[in-house]
GROMACS .gro file of C-alpha atoms in nm:
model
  313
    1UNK     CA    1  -2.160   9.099  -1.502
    2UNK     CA    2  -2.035   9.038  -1.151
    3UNK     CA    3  -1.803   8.809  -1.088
    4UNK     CA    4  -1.748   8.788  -0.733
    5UNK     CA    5  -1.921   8.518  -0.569
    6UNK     CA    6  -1.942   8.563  -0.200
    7UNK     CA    7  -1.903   8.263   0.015
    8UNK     CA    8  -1.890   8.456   0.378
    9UNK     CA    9  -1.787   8.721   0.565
   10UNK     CA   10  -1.662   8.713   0.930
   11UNK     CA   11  -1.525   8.937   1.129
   12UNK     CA   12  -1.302   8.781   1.436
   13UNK     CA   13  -1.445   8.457   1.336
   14UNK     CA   14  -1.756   8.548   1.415
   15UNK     CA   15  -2.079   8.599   1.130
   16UNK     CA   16  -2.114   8.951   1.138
   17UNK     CA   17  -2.476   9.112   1.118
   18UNK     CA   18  -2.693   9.152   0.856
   19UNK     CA   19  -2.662   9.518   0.762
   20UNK     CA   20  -2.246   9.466   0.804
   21UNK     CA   21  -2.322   9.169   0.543
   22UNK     CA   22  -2.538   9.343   0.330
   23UNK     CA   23  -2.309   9.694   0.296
   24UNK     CA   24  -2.035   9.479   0.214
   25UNK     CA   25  -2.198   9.323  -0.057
   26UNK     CA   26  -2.266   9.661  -0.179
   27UNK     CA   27  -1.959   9.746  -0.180
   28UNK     CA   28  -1.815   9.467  -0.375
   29UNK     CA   29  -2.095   9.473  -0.604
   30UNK     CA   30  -1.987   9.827  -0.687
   31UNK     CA   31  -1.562   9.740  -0.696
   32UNK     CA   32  -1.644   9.453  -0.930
   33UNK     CA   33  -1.897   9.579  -1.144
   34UNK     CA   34  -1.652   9.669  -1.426
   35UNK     CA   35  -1.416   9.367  -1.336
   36UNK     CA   36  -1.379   9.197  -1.645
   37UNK     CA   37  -1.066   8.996  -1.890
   38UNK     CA   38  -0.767   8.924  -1.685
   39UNK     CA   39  -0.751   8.746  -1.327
   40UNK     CA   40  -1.116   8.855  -1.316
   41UNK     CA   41  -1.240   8.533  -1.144
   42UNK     CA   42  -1.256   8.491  -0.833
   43UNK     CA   43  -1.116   8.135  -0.887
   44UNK     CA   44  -0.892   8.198  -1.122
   45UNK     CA   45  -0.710   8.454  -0.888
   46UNK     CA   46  -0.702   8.188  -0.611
   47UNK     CA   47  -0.531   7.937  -0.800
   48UNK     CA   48  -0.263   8.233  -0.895
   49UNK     CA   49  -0.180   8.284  -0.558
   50UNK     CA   50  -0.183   7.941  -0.491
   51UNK     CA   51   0.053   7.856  -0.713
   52UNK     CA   52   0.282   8.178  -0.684
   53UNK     CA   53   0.251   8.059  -0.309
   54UNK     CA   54   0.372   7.713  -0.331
   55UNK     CA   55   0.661   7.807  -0.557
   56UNK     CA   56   0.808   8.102  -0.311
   57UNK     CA   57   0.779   7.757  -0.025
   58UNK     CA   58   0.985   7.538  -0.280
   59UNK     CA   59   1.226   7.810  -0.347
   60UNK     CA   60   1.262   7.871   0.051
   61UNK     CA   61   1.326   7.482   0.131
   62UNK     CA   62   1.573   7.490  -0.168
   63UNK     CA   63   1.764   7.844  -0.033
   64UNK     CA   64   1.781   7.710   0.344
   65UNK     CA   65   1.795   7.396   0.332
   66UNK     CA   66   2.054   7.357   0.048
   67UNK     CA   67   2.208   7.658   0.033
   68UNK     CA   68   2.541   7.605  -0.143
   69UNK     CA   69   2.383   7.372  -0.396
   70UNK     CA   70   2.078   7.609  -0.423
   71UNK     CA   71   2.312   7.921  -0.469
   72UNK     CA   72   2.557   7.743  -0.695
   73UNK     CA   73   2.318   7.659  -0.920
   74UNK     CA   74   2.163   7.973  -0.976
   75UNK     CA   75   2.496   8.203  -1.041
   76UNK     CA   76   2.660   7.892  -1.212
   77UNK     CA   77   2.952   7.947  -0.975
   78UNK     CA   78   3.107   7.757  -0.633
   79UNK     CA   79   3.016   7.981  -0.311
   80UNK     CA   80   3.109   7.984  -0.007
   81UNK     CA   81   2.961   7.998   0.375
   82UNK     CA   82   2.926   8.367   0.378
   83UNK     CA   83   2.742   8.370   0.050
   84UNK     CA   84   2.543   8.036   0.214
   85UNK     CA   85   2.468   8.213   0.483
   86UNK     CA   86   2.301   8.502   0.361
   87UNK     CA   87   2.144   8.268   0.074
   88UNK     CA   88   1.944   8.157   0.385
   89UNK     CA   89   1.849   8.474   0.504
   90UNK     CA   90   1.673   8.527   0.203
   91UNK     CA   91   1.540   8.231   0.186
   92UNK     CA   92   1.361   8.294   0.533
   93UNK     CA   93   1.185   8.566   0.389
   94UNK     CA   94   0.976   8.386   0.078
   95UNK     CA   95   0.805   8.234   0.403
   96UNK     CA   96   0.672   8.556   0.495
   97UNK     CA   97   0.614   8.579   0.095
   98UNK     CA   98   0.423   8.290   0.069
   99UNK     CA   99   0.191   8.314   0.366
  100UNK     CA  100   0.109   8.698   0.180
  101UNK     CA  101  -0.023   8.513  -0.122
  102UNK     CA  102  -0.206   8.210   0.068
  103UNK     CA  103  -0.404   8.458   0.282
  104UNK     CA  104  -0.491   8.668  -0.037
  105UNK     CA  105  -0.592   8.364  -0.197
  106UNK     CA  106  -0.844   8.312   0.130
  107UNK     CA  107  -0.935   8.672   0.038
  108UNK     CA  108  -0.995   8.590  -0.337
  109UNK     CA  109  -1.269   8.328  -0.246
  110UNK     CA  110  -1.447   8.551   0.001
  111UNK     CA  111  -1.444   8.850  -0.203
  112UNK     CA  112  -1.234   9.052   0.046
  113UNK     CA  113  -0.955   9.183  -0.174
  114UNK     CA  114  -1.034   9.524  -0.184
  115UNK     CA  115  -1.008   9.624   0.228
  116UNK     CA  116  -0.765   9.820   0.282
  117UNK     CA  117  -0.528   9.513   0.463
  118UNK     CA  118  -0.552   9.278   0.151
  119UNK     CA  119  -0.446   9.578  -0.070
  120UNK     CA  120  -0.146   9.662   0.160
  121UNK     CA  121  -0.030   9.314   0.126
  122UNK     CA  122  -0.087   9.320  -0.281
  123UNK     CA  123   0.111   9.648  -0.273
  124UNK     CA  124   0.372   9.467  -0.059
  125UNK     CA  125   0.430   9.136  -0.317
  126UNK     CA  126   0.434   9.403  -0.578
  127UNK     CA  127   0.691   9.624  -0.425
  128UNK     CA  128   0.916   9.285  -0.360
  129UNK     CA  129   0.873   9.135  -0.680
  130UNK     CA  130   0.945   9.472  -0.893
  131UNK     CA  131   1.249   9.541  -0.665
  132UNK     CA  132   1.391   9.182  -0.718
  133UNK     CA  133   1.358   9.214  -1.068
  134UNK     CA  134   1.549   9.595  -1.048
  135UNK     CA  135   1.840   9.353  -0.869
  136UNK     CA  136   1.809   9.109  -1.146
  137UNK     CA  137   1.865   9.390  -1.424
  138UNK     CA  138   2.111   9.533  -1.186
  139UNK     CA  139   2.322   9.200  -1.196
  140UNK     CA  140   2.476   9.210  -1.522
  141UNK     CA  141   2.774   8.985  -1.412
  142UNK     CA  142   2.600   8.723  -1.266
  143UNK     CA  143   2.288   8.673  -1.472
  144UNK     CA  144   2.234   8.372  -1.697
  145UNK     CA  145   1.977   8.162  -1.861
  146UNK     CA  146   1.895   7.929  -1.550
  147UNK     CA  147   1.876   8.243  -1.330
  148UNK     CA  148   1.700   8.517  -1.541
  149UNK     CA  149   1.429   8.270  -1.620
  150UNK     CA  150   1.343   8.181  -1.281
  151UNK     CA  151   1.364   8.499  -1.103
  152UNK     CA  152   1.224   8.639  -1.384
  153UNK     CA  153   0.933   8.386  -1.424
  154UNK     CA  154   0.850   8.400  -1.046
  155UNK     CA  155   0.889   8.781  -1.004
  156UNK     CA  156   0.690   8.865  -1.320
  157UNK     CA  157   0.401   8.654  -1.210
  158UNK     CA  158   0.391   8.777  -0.885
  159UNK     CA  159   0.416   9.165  -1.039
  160UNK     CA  160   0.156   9.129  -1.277
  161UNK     CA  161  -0.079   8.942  -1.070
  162UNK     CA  162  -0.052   9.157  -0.764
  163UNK     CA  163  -0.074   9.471  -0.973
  164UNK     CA  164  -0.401   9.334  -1.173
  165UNK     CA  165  -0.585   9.241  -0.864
  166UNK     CA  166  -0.480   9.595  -0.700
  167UNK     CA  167  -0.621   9.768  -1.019
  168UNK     CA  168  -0.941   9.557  -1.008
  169UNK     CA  169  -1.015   9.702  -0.689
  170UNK     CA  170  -0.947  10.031  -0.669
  171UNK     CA  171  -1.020  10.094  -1.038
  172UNK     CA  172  -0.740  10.301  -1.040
  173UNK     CA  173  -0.388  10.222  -1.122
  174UNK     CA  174  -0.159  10.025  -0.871
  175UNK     CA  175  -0.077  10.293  -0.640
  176UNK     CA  176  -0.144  10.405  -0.311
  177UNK     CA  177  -0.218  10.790  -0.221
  178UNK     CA  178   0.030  10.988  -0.102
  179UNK     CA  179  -0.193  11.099   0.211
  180UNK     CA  180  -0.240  10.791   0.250
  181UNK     CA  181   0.075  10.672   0.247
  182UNK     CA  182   0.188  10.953   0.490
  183UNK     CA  183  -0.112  10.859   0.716
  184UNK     CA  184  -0.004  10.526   0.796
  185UNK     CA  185   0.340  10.599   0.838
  186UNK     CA  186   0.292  10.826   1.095
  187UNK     CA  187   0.040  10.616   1.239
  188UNK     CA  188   0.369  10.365   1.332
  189UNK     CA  189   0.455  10.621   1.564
  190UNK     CA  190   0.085  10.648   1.727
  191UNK     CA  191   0.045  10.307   1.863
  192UNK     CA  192  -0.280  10.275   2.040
  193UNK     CA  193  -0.252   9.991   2.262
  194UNK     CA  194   0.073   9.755   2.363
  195UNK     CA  195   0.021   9.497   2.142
  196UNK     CA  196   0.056   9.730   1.877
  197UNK     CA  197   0.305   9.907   2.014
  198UNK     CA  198   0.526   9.617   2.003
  199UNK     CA  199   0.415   9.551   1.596
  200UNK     CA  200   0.504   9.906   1.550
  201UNK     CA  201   0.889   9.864   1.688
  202UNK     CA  202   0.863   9.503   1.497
  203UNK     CA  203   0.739   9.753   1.159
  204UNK     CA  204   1.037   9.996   1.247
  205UNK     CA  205   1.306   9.695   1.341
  206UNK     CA  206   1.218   9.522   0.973
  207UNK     CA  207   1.219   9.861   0.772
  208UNK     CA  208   1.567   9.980   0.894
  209UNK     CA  209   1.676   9.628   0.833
  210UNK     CA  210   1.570   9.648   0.463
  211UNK     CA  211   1.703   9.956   0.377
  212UNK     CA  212   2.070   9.799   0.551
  213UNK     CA  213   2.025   9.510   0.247
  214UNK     CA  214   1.944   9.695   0.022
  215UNK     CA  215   2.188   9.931   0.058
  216UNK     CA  216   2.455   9.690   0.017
  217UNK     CA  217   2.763   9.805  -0.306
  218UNK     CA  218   3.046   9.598  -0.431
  219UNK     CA  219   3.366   9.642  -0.267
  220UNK     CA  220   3.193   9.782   0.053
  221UNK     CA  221   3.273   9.592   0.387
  222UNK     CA  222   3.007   9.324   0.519
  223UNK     CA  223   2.852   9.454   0.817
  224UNK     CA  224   2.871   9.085   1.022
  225UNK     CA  225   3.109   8.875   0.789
  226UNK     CA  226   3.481   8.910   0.691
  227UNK     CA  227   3.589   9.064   0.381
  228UNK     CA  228   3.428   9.276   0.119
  229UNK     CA  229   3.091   9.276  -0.064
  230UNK     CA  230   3.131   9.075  -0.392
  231UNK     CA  231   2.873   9.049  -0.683
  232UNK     CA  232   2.674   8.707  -0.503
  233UNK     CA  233   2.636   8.887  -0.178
  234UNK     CA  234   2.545   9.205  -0.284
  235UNK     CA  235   2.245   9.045  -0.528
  236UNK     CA  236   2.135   8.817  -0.232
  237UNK     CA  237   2.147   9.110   0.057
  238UNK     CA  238   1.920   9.329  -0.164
  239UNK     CA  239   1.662   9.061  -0.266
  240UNK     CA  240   1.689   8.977   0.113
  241UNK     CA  241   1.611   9.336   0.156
  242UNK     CA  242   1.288   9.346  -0.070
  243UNK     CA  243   1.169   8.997   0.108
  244UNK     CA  244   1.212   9.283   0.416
  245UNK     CA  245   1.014   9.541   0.305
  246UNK     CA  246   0.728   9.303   0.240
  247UNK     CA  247   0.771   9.219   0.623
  248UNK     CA  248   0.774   9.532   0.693
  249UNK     CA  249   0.417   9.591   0.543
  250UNK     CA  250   0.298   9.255   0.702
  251UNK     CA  251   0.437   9.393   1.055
  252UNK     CA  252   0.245   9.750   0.992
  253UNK     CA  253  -0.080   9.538   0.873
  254UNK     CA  254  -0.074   9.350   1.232
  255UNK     CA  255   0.024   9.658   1.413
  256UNK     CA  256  -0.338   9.834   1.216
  257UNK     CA  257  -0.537   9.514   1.307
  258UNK     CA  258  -0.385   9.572   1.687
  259UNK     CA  259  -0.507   9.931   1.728
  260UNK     CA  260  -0.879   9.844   1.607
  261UNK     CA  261  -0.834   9.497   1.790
  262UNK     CA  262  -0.901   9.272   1.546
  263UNK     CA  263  -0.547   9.057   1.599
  264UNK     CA  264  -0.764   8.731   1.677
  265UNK     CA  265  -0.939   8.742   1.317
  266UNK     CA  266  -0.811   8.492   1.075
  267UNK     CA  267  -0.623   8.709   0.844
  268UNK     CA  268  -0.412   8.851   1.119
  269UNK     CA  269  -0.317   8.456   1.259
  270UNK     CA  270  -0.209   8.348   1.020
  271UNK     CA  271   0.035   8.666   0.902
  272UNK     CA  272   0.139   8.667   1.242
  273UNK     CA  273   0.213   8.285   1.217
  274UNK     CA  274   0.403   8.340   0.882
  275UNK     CA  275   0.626   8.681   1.046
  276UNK     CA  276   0.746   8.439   1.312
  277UNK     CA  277   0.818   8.175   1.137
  278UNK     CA  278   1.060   8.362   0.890
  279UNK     CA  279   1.153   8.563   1.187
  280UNK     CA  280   1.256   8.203   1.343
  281UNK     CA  281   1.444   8.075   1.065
  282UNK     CA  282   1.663   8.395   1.089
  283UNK     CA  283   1.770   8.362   1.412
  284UNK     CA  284   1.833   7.980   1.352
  285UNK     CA  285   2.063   8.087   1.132
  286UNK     CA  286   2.230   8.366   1.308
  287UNK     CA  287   2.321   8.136   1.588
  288UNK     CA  288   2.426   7.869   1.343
  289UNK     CA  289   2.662   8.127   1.188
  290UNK     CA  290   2.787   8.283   1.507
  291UNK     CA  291   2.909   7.884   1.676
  292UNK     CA  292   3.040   7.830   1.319
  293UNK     CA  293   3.252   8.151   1.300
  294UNK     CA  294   3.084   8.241   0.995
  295UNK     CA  295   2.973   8.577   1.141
  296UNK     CA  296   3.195   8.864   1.307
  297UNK     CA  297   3.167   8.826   1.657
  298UNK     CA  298   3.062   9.148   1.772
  299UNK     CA  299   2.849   9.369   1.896
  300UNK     CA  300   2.681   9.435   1.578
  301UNK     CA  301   2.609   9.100   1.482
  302UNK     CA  302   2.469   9.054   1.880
  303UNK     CA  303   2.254   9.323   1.902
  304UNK     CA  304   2.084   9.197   1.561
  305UNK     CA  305   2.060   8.866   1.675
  306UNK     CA  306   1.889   8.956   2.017
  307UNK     CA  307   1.651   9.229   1.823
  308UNK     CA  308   1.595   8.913   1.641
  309UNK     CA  309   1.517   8.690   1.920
  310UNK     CA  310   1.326   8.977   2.130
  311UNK     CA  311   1.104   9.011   1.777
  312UNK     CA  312   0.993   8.681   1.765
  313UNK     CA  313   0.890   8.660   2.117
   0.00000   0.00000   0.00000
């Protein structure tokens, strides 16, 4: 039985015409014919991401507003301002987390989540949840109960739902085509008008930043604070890197709905409202950091803090 129940569809905020209307119902008549058990309901799925959503804004407030506290609880140790700092960091990017899963849950009730931008952004939450909980595995010195059970409640959720709704769709299993894949990345370097030439630097700016957190080791220098890499900053830095690879897909989906000019539809607002907020709370912090001596003053920690500033402009 179908299970999709279609409230509208608009395209730029604007009721598109019949035969658009009509092929799309088609079309999800044919994606959901078989869509059946789990997270089948359109409903259901809403209230998933609802939740999922409301718990990655709780866990931001918690990580950048009380940092130390925040922090301190979860590794059941004292920190300190560098660890604070980039507690923060990642904290700034559940925003960009949670404004993924409270436009898919938009999507749910319109019956939208199989185009091809909704399915990015599943792939992205899926990609940041299953990397977080690599980092979690990873952590063998810090884990305990308080922090396996969280990360591993919120990350699990988000995995499973994300890959169940992605599977629903495409009837296939959760993962994109490798032509695909190779299609849009070299579409980042084939911008077609300015506005999405500036999302494509934005796509470029967030990736290379990701791979730098993630790539963080124990025992490694810090790129903008003293010392070296201990076991808190290197598990923060790479779960601040898989918040960044989410952004990254959330900067490519607004640099796609540049080139076919659809940046004043709904979808694309409000992901552009979410990229600059968490893009805002980073450079908040950077310049805290930087009057508080926290950070290196130099010309590493400048450039990223004007890249920073020139992004969310």
């Amino acid at each position: 039985p179908a299970v999709l129940q279609l409230v509208c569809f608009r395209q730029d905020d604007k009721p598109v015409s019949k035969d658009v209307e009509k092929a799309v119902q088609r079309n999800v008549a044919r994606v959901s014919h078989s869509m059946t058990g789990l997270l089948a309901n359109p409903s259901t799925q809403s209230s998933a991401y609802w939740t999922l959503g409301s718990a990655a804004i709780a866990t931001a407030a918690a990580a950048m507003l009380l940092p130390g506290v925040f922090a301190g609880l979860m590794f059941g140790a004292a920190t300190d301002p560098v660890v604070d700092s980039i507690a923060r960091a990642a904290g700034a990017t559940l925003i960009a987390s949670a404004t993924v899963k409270y436009t898919l849950k938009e999507a749910s009730l319109r019956g939208q989540l199989y185009m091809d931008t909704f399915q990015r952004l599943n792939l992205g939450l899926l990609l940041q949840s299953g990397l977080c909980l690599v980092v979690l595995a990873q952590a063998i010195s810090l884990r305990n109960p308080l922090l396996t059970a969280f990360l591993g409640t919120l990350c699990g959720a988000t995995m499973l739902l994300s890959s169940r709704i992605y599977y629903l769709n495409k009837a296939g299993w959760p993962l994109p085509s490798l032509t695909k894949t190779l299609s849009g990345a070299i579409s980042v370097l084939l911008p077609r008008n300015s506005p999405a030439t500036m999302y494509s630097l934005l796509t470029m700016a967030f990736a290379g930043m990701a791979a730098m957190c993630l790539g963080a080791s124990p025992g490694r220098p810090l790129v903008m604070y003293e010392g070296l890499s201990g076991p808190m900053t290197v598990f923060l830095h790479r779960v601040a890197g898989a918040g960044m690879l989410l952004q990254t897909l959330m900067a490519y989906s607004l640099k796609d709905g540049a080139d076919r000019e659809k940046l004043g539809a709904t979808t694309f607002r409000w992901l552009n409202l979410g990229l600059a907020g968490s893009l805002l709370v980073m450079v908040s912090n950077i310049t805290m950091d930087w009057q508080s001596g926290v950070l290196v003053h130099g010309p590493k920690t400048a450039g990223l803090l004007a890249a920073q500033i020139a992004a969310f402009m």
